[in-house]
Amino acid sequence: MKIALTGALLASALVLPLAVTAGDFSPYVDSQGGISRPTDFRTNFVHLGSYAVLDEKSASRGLHDVYTEKASAEHYRKTGKFLDGATLVKEIRKLETSAMTTGNPVVWGSDAAVWFVMVKDAKGRFASNPLWGDGWGWALFKADAPAKNVAVSYEADCMGCHVPAAKTDRVFIQGYPTLTQH
Amino acid sequence: MKIALTGALLASALVLPLAVTAGDFSPYVDSQGGISRPTDFRTNFVHLGSYAVLDEKSASRGLHDVYTEKASAEHYRKTGKFLDGATLVKEIRKLETSAMTTGNPVVWGSDAAVWFVMVKDAKGRFASNPLWGDGWGWALFKADAPAKNVAVSYEADCMGCHVPAAKTDRVFIQGYPTLTQH
């Protein structure tokens, strides 16, 4: 029985490398650099911080909640850098406004509208994929088809907004206290 | 060796009940109902949601980020009720305002100013403690002395703001998508 168990364990250990491909550094990235949306981030990721975009004319109006893996946040606090394979999820929810007992006005988020996903790539794995650039993979998912990445090009769809954060690895860390304190 | 180990395990099991007091249902509550501030919530709790209080005249102006234990969030999603011993931490950070690439204006939080802590008590453990009422223990900590609960009375310091949430166990759940979806 002992020998059979050891054999089974050995077999599974040997099988694992067969499944490893170029994209297997992240559970959300396939071998071609295709990015899928983490669906468990509210339960299994930590919250980095939130921005509320109040601008009524902006397409980004909403509550922007940002999350990463616990290990990725801990790595950043220790090193000041994002871990290779770190995932950032920005959930944008519809902005609600009202008077509350805490003040008038107060804003908060209701239904999710959009998710931006970034996956840190410190090794330039997907140089020929237009959704990878400046050390990250970039993706956009919308609530009407949440499993489909609708971003086509990092340069056209993502880079513009992240120019001002070039010195902090394209991430607006001033709103994310979990990266610097807790 | 086996007997010695079993003896040690038995001894530790026997010692444990000696440390149990009336307050031991929560690591943040002592035997008299005194509440301490969780300091690890950004790393070990899950984010429920955030409110931004924009009112410039309000003492509560700021970004209000709310957190609870992962198990407490999962219990709520399953049952629609807060777990006995569930901890809610509301961190209030100073509100910053600026134009960003996402719009103008955008708001976010910077330095922490205040933490409100609520601990669910489904059994009425501390009826004689003025900081326990309506099924919760209530506490307030300020950044200049973050280990000191400065709330004196639930009725005077806390209840007023939470009146509108009476039907949802005193919690403003409309801003907390982690309790209903993820």
CSV table of C-alpha atoms in Angstrom, one decimal, chain B residues 24-163:
chain,number,residue,atom,x,y,z
B,24,ASP,CA,-13.2,34.7,24.2
B,25,PHE,CA,-15.7,34.5,21.3
B,26,SER,CA,-13.5,37.1,19.5
B,27,PRO,CA,-9.8,37.7,19.4
B,28,TYR,CA,-10.6,41.4,19.5
B,29,VAL,CA,-12.8,41.3,22.6
B,30,ASP,CA,-11.7,40.8,26.3
B,31,SER,CA,-13.8,39.2,29.1
B,32,GLN,CA,-15.4,42.6,30.0
B,33,GLY,CA,-16.4,43.4,26.4
B,34,GLY,CA,-13.4,45.7,25.8
B,35,ILE,CA,-12.7,45.9,22.0
B,36,SER,CA,-9.2,46.2,20.5
B,37,ARG,CA,-8.4,47.3,16.9
B,38,PRO,CA,-7.5,44.6,14.4
B,39,THR,CA,-4.2,45.8,12.9
B,40,ASP,CA,-4.0,43.1,10.2
B,41,PHE,CA,-7.2,43.7,8.3
B,42,ARG,CA,-5.6,45.0,5.1
B,43,THR,CA,-3.7,41.7,4.7
B,44,ASN,CA,-6.0,39.2,6.3
B,45,PHE,CA,-9.6,40.5,5.9
B,46,VAL,CA,-11.6,40.8,2.8
B,47,HIS,CA,-12.9,44.1,1.4
B,48,LEU,CA,-16.7,44.5,1.6
B,49,GLY,CA,-16.9,47.8,-0.2
B,50,SER,CA,-16.2,51.6,0.2
B,51,TYR,CA,-18.2,54.8,0.6
B,52,ALA,CA,-16.7,58.2,-0.2
B,53,VAL,CA,-18.1,61.0,1.9
B,54,LEU,CA,-17.7,64.1,-0.2
B,55,ASP,CA,-19.5,66.5,2.1
B,56,GLU,CA,-17.0,69.2,2.9
B,57,LYS,CA,-18.8,70.2,6.0
B,58,SER,CA,-19.0,66.6,7.4
B,59,ALA,CA,-16.6,65.4,10.1
B,60,SER,CA,-16.8,62.0,8.3
B,61,ARG,CA,-15.5,63.4,5.0
B,62,GLY,CA,-13.1,60.8,3.7
B,63,LEU,CA,-12.8,57.4,2.0
B,64,HIS,CA,-14.6,54.8,4.1
B,65,ASP,CA,-13.2,51.3,3.3
B,66,VAL,CA,-14.9,48.4,5.1
B,67,TYR,CA,-13.5,44.9,5.8
B,68,THR,CA,-14.4,41.7,7.5
B,69,GLU,CA,-13.0,38.2,8.0
B,70,LYS,CA,-13.2,35.9,4.9
B,71,ALA,CA,-15.3,33.4,7.0
B,72,SER,CA,-17.6,36.1,8.1
B,73,ALA,CA,-18.3,37.2,4.5
B,74,GLU,CA,-18.8,33.7,3.4
B,75,HIS,CA,-21.3,33.1,6.3
B,76,TYR,CA,-23.2,36.2,5.3
B,77,ARG,CA,-23.5,35.1,1.7
B,78,LYS,CA,-24.8,31.7,2.7
B,79,THR,CA,-27.2,32.8,5.5
B,80,GLY,CA,-27.9,36.5,5.0
B,81,LYS,CA,-26.8,37.1,8.6
B,82,PHE,CA,-23.6,38.1,10.3
B,83,LEU,CA,-21.7,35.4,12.1
B,84,ASP,CA,-21.5,35.6,15.9
B,85,GLY,CA,-18.1,37.1,16.5
B,86,ALA,CA,-17.8,38.7,13.0
B,87,THR,CA,-15.6,41.8,13.0
B,88,LEU,CA,-16.3,44.8,10.7
B,89,VAL,CA,-13.5,47.4,10.4
B,90,LYS,CA,-14.3,50.7,8.7
B,91,GLU,CA,-11.1,52.6,7.9
B,92,ILE,CA,-11.6,56.3,7.2
B,93,ARG,CA,-8.8,57.9,5.2
B,94,LYS,CA,-8.3,61.5,4.3
B,95,LEU,CA,-9.9,62.4,0.9
B,96,GLU,CA,-7.7,63.6,-1.8
B,97,THR,CA,-9.1,65.2,-5.0
B,98,SER,CA,-7.5,65.8,-8.4
B,99,ALA,CA,-7.9,65.4,-12.1
B,100,MET,CA,-6.6,62.0,-13.3
B,101,THR,CA,-6.6,60.4,-16.7
B,102,THR,CA,-9.9,58.7,-15.8
B,103,GLY,CA,-11.7,62.0,-15.2
B,104,ASN,CA,-11.9,65.2,-13.3
B,105,PRO,CA,-12.5,65.2,-10.5
B,106,VAL,CA,-11.4,61.9,-9.0
B,107,VAL,CA,-11.2,61.2,-5.3
B,108,TRP,CA,-9.1,58.7,-3.3
B,109,GLY,CA,-7.9,58.1,0.3
B,110,SER,CA,-4.5,58.9,1.7
B,111,ASP,CA,-3.6,58.8,5.4
B,112,ALA,CA,-5.8,56.9,7.8
B,113,ALA,CA,-7.6,59.1,10.3
B,114,VAL,CA,-10.1,56.9,12.1
B,115,TRP,CA,-11.2,53.3,12.4
B,116,PHE,CA,-14.7,52.2,13.5
B,117,VAL,CA,-14.9,48.6,14.7
B,118,MET,CA,-18.0,46.5,15.2
B,119,VAL,CA,-18.1,43.0,16.6
B,120,LYS,CA,-21.3,40.9,16.2
B,121,ASP,CA,-22.7,39.5,19.4
B,122,ALA,CA,-25.7,37.3,18.8
B,123,LYS,CA,-26.0,36.3,22.5
B,124,GLY,CA,-26.2,39.5,24.4
B,125,ARG,CA,-23.0,38.8,26.3
B,126,PHE,CA,-22.2,42.3,27.6
B,127,ALA,CA,-25.6,43.8,28.6
B,128,SER,CA,-24.1,46.0,31.2
B,129,ASN,CA,-21.4,47.4,29.0
B,130,PRO,CA,-22.5,50.7,27.3
B,131,LEU,CA,-20.6,49.9,24.2
B,132,TRP,CA,-22.7,46.9,23.4
B,133,GLY,CA,-26.2,47.2,21.9
B,134,ASP,CA,-28.4,46.2,19.1
B,135,GLY,CA,-26.5,42.9,18.6
B,136,TRP,CA,-23.0,44.5,18.2
B,137,GLY,CA,-20.1,45.8,20.2
B,138,TRP,CA,-19.0,49.3,18.9
B,139,ALA,CA,-15.6,51.0,19.1
B,140,LEU,CA,-13.7,54.0,17.7
B,141,PHE,CA,-10.0,54.4,17.3
B,142,LYS,CA,-8.2,57.5,16.1
B,143,ALA,CA,-4.8,57.8,14.3
B,144,ASP,CA,-3.1,59.7,17.0
B,145,ALA,CA,-3.7,56.9,19.5
B,146,PRO,CA,-4.7,53.9,17.4
B,147,ALA,CA,-4.7,51.3,20.2
B,148,LYS,CA,-7.2,53.2,22.4
B,149,ASN,CA,-10.9,52.8,22.0
B,150,VAL,CA,-12.3,56.3,22.5
B,151,ALA,CA,-16.0,55.5,22.2
B,152,VAL,CA,-17.8,55.7,25.5
B,153,SER,CA,-21.4,54.9,24.8
B,154,TYR,CA,-23.0,53.1,21.9
B,155,GLU,CA,-26.1,55.2,22.3
B,156,ALA,CA,-24.3,58.5,22.3
B,157,ASP,CA,-21.4,57.7,19.9
B,158,CYS,CA,-22.6,55.2,17.4
B,159,MET,CA,-26.4,54.5,17.2
B,160,GLY,CA,-27.4,57.8,15.6
B,161,CYS,CA,-25.6,57.2,12.4
B,162,HIS,CA,-26.8,53.6,12.1
B,163,VAL,CA,-30.6,54.2,12.6
